[in-house]
Coordinates of N, CA and C in Angstrom, one line a residue:
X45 N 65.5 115.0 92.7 CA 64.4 114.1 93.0 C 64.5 112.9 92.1
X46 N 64.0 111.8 92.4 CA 64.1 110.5 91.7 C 62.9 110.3 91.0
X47 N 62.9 109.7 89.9 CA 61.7 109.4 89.3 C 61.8 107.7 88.8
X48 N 60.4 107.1 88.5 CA 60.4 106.1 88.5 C 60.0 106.1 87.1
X49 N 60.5 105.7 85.9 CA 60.0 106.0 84.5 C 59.5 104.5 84.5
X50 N 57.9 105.0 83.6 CA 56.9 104.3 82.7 C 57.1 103.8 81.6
X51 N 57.2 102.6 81.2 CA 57.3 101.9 80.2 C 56.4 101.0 79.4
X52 N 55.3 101.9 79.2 CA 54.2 100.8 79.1 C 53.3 100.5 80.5
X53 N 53.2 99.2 81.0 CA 52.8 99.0 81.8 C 54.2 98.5 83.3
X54 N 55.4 98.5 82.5 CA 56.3 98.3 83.4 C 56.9 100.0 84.3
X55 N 57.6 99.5 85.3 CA 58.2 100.8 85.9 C 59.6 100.2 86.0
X56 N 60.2 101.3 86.0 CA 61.8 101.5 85.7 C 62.6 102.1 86.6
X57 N 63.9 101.8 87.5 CA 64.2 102.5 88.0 C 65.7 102.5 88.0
X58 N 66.1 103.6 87.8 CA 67.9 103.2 87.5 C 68.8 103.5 88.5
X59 N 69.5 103.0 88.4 CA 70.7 103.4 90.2 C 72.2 103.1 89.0
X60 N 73.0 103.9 89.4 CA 73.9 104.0 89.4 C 74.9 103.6 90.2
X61 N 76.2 102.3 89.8 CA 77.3 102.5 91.1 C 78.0 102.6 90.4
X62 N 79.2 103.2 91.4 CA 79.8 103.9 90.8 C 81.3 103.4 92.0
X63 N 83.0 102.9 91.0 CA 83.9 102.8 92.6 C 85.0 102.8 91.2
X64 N 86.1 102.5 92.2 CA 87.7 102.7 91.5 C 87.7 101.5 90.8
X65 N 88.7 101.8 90.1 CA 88.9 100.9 89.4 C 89.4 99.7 89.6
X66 N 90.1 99.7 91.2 CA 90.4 98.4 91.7 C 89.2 97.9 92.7
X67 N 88.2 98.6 92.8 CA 87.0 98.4 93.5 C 86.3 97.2 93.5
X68 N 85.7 96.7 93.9 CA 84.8 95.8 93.7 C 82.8 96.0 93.5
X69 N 83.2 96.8 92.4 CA 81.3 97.6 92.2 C 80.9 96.4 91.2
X70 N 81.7 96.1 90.4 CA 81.3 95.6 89.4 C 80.7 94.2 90.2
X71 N 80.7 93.4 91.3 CA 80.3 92.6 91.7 C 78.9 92.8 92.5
X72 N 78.2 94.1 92.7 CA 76.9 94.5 92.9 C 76.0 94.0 91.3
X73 N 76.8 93.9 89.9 CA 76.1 93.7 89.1 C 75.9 92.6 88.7
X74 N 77.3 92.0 89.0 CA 77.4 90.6 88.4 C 76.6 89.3 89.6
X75 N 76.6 90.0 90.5 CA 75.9 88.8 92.0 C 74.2 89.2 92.0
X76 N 74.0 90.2 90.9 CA 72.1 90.4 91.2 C 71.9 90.3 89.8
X77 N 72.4 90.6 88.8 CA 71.4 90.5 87.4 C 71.8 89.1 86.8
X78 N 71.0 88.8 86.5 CA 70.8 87.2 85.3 C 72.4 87.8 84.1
X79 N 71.8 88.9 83.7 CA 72.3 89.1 82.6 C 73.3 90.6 82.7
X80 N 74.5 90.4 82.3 CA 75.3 91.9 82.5 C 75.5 92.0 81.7
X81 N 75.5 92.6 80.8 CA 76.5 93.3 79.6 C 77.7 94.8 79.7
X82 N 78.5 94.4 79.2 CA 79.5 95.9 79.1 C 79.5 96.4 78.1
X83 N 80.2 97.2 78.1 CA 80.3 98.8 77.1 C 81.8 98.9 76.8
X84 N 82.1 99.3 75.0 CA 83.2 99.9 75.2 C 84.0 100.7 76.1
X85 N 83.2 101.5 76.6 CA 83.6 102.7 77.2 C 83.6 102.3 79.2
X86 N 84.0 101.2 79.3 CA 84.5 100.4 80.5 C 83.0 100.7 81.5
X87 N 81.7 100.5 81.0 CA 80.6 100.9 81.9 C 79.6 99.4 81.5
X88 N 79.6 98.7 82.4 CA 78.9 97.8 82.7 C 77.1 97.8 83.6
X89 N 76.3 97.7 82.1 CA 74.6 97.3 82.1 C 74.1 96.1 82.8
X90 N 73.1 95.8 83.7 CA 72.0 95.2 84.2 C 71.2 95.3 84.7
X91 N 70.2 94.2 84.4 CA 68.2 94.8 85.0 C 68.7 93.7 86.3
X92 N 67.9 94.1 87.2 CA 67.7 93.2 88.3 C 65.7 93.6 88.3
X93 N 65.1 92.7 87.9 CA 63.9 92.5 88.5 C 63.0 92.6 89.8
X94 N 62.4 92.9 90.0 CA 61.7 93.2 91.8 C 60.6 92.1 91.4
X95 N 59.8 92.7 90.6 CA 58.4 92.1 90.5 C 58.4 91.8 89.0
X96 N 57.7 91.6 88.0 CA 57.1 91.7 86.6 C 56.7 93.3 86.6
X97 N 56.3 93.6 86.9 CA 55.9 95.1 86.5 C 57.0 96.5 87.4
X98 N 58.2 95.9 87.6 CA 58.9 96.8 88.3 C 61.0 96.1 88.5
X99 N 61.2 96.9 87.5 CA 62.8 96.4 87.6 C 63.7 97.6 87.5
X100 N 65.1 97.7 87.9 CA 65.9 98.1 88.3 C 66.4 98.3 87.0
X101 N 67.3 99.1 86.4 CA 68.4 99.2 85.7 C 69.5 99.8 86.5
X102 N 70.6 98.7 86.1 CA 72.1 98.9 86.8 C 73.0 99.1 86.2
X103 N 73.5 100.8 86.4 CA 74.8 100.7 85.8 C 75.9 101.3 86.3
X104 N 76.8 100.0 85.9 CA 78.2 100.1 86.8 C 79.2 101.0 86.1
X105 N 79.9 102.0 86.9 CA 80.7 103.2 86.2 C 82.1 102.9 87.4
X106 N 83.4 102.5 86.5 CA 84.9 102.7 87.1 C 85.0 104.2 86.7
X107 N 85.1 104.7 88.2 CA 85.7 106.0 87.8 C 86.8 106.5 88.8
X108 N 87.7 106.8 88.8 CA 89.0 106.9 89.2 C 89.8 108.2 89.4
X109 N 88.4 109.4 89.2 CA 89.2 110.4 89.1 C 88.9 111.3 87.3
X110 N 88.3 110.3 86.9 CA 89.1 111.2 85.4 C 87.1 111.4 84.7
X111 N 86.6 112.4 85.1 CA 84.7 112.6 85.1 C 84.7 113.1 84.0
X112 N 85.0 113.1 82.6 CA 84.9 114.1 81.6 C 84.4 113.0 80.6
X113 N 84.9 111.6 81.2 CA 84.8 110.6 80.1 C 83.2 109.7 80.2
X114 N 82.4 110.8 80.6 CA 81.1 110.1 81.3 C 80.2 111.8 81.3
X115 N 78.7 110.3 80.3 CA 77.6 112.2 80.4 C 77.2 111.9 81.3
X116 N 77.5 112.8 82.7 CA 77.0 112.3 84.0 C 75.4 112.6 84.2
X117 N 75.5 114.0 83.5 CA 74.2 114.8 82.8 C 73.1 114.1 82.4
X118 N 73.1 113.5 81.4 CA 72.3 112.2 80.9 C 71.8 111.3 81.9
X119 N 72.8 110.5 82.7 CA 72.7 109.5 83.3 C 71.4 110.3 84.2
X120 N 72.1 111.1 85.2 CA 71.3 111.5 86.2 C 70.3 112.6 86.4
X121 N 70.0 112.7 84.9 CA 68.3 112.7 84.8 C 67.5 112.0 85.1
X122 N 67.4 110.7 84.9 CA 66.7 109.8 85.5 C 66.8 108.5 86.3
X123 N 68.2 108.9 87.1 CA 68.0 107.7 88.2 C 67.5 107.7 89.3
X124 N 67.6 107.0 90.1 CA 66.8 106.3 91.3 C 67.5 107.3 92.3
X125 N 68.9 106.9 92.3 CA 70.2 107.1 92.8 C 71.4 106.4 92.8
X126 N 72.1 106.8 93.7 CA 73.9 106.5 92.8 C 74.4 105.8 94.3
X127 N 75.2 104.7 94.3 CA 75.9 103.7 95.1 C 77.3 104.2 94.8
X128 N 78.3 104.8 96.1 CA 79.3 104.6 95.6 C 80.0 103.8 96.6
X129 N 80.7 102.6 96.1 CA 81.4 101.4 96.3 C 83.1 102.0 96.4
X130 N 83.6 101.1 97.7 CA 85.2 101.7 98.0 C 85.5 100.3 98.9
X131 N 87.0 99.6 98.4 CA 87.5 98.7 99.5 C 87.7 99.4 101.0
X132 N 86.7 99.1 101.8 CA 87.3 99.6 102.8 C 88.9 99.7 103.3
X133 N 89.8 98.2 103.0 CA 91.0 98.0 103.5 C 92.1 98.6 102.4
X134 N 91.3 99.7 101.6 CA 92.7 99.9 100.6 C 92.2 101.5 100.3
X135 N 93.5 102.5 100.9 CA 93.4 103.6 101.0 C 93.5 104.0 99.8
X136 N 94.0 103.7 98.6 CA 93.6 104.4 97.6 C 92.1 104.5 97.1
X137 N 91.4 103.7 97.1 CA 90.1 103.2 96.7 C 89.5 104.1 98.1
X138 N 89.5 104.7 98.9 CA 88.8 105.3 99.9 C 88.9 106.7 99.4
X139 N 90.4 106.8 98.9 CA 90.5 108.4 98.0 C 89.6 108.6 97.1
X140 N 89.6 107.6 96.2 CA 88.7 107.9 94.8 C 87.5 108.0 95.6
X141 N 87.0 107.0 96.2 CA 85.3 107.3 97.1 C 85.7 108.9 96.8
X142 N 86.3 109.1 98.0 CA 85.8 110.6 98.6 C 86.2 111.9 97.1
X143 N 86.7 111.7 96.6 CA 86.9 112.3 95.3 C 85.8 112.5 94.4
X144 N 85.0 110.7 94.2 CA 84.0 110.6 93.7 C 82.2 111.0 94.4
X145 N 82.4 110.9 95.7 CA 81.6 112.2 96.7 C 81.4 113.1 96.0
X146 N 82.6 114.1 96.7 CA 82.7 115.5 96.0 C 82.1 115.6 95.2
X147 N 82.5 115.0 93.8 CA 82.2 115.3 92.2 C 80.3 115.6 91.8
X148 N 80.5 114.0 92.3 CA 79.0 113.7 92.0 C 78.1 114.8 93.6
X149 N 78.3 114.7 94.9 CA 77.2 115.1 95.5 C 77.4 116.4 95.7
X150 N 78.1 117.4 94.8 CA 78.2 118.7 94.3 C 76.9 119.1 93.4
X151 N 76.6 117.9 92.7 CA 76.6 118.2 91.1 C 75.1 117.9 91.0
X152 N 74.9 116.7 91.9 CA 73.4 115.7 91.4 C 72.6 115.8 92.9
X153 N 71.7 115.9 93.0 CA 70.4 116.3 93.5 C 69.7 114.7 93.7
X154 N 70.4 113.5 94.0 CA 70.0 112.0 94.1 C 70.4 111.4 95.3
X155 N 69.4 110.4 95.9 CA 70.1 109.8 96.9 C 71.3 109.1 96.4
X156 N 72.0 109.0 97.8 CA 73.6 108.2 97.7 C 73.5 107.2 99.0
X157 N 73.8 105.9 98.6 CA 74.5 105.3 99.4 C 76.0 105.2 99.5
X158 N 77.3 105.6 100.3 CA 78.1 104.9 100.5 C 78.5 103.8 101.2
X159 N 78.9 102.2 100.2 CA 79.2 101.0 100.6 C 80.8 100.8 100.5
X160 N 81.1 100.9 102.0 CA 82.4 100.1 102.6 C 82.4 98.7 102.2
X161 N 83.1 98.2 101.3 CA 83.4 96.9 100.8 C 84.2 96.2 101.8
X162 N 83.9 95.7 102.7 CA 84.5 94.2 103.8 C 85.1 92.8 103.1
X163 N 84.4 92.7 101.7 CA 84.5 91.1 101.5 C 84.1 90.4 102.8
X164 N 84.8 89.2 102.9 CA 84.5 88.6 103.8 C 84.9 88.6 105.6
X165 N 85.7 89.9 105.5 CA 86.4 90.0 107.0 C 85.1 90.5 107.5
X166 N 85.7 90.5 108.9 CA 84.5 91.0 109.9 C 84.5 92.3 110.0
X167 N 82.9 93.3 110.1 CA 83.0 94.4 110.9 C 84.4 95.2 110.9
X168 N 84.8 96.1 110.8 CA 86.0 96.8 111.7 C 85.5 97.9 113.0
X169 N 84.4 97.6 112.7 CA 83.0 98.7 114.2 C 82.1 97.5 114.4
X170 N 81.9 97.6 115.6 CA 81.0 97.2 116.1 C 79.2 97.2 115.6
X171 N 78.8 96.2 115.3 CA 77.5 96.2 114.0 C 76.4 97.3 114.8
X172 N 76.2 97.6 116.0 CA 74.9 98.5 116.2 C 75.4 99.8 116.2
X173 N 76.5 100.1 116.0 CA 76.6 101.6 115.3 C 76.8 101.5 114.1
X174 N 76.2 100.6 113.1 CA 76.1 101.2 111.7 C 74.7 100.2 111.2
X175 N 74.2 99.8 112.1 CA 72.7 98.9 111.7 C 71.9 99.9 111.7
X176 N 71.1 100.2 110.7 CA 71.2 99.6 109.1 C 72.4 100.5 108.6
X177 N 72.4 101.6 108.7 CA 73.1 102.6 108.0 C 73.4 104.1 109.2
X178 N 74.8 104.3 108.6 CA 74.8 105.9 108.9 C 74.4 106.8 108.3
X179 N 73.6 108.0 108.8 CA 72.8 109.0 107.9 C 73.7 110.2 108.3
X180 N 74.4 110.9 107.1 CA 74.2 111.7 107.2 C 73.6 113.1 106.8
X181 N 72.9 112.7 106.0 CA 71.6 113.9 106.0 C 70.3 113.1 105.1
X182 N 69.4 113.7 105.4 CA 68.2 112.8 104.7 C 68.2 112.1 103.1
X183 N 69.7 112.4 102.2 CA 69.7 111.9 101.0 C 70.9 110.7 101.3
X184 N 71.9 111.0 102.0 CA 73.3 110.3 102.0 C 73.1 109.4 103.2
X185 N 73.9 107.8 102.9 CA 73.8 107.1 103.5 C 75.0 106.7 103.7
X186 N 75.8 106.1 104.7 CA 76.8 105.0 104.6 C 76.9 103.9 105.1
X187 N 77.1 102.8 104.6 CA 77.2 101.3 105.1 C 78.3 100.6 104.4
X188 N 78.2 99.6 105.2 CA 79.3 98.1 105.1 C 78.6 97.1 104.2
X189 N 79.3 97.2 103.6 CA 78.5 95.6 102.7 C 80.0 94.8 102.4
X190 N 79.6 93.4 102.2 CA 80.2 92.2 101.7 C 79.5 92.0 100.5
X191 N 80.9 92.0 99.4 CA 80.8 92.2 98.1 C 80.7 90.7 97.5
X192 N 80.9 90.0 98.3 CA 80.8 88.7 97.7 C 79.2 87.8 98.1
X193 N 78.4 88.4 99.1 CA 77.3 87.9 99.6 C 76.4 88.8 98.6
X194 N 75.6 88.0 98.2 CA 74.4 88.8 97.2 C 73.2 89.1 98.1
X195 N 73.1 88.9 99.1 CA 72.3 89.5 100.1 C 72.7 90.6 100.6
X196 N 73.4 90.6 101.2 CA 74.4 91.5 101.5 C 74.2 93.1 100.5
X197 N 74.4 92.8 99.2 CA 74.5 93.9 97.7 C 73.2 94.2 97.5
X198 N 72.1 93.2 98.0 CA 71.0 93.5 97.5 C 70.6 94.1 99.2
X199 N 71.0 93.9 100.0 CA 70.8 95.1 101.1 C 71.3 96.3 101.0
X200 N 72.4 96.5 100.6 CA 72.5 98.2 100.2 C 71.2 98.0 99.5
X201 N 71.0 98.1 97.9 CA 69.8 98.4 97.3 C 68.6 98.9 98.1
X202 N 68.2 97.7 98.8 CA 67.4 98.6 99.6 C 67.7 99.2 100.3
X203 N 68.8 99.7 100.9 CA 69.0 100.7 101.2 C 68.9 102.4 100.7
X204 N 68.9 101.9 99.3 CA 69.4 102.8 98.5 C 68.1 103.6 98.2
X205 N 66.8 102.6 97.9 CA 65.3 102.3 97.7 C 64.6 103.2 98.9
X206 N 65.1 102.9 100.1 CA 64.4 103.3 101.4 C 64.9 104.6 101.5
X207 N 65.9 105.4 101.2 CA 66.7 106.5 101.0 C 66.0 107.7 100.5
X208 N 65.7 106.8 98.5 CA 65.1 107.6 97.7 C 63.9 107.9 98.1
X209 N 62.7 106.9 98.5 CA 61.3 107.1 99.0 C 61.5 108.1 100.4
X210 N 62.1 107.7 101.3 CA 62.0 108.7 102.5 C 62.6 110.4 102.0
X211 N 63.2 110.6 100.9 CA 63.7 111.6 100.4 C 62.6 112.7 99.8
X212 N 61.6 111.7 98.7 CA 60.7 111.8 98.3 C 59.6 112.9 98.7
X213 N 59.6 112.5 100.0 CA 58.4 112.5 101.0 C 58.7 113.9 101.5

């Protein structure tokens, strides 16, 4: 279950993404928050704002296979849910996806979106079999996004948003 932590009078909600290391996740952080910061430990921080009294924390995790170097524990106590990002056009980065599936939707009890990363090419399906998303089961999602369109990144999100509340329920 997702929770939305209290801060005072603000609310908080954390989402995690999570892709390979030749992935393109880190550009969900860097095309929506004002401000990004990184971490030694290759894990890149940002708020994206909704309202004044309701913002996002985002944190971007390269993970490639190797889960021991991450308290996954910690993190996902309290997030929203977890994005996991994969080049659609590069079969290794579709491994790690599904690798990183496994790991994580074994383990965590959170919505998921998976985002097929297009960049800028077109579709490789036809858009009304995947408008908005493919469900497959009331927590997991999958979609296409363009990693370079910040509409686009900030549509997963809500995707991600619409997932956890319908989950909720």
């Amino acid at each position: 279950m997702f929770e939305l932590m209290q801060n005072t009078e603000k609310k908080i909600g954390e989402i995690l993404v999570i892709g390979s290391s030749n992935s393109s996740h880190d550009s969900f952080l860097y095309s929506t928050c004002p401000r990004v910061m990184k971490s030694d430990q290759d894990i890149i921080f940002g708020e994206l704002k909704i309202e004044p009294e309701l913002s996002l924390f985002l944190y971007g995790v390269s993970s490639n296979g190797a889960y021991n170097k991450i308290a996954w524990d910690i993190i996902a106590r309290k997030m929203l849910g977890y994005i996991i990002v994969f080049d659609w056009f590069d079969e290794a980065s579709c491994d790690i996806a599904q690798k990183n599936i496994d790991f994580l939707g074994h383990r965590f009890e959170a919505p998921l979106i998976i985002a097929a990363d297009i960049k800028e090419k077109p579709l490789p399906i036809k858009k009304t079999i995947v408008d908005p998303y493919i469900s497959f089961s009331g927590k997991e999602k999958f979609t296409f996004c363009n990693s370079k369109s910040v509409a686009s990144i900030k549509s997963v999100f809500a995707s991600l948003i619409d997932v956890a509340i319908n989950y909720a329920n």
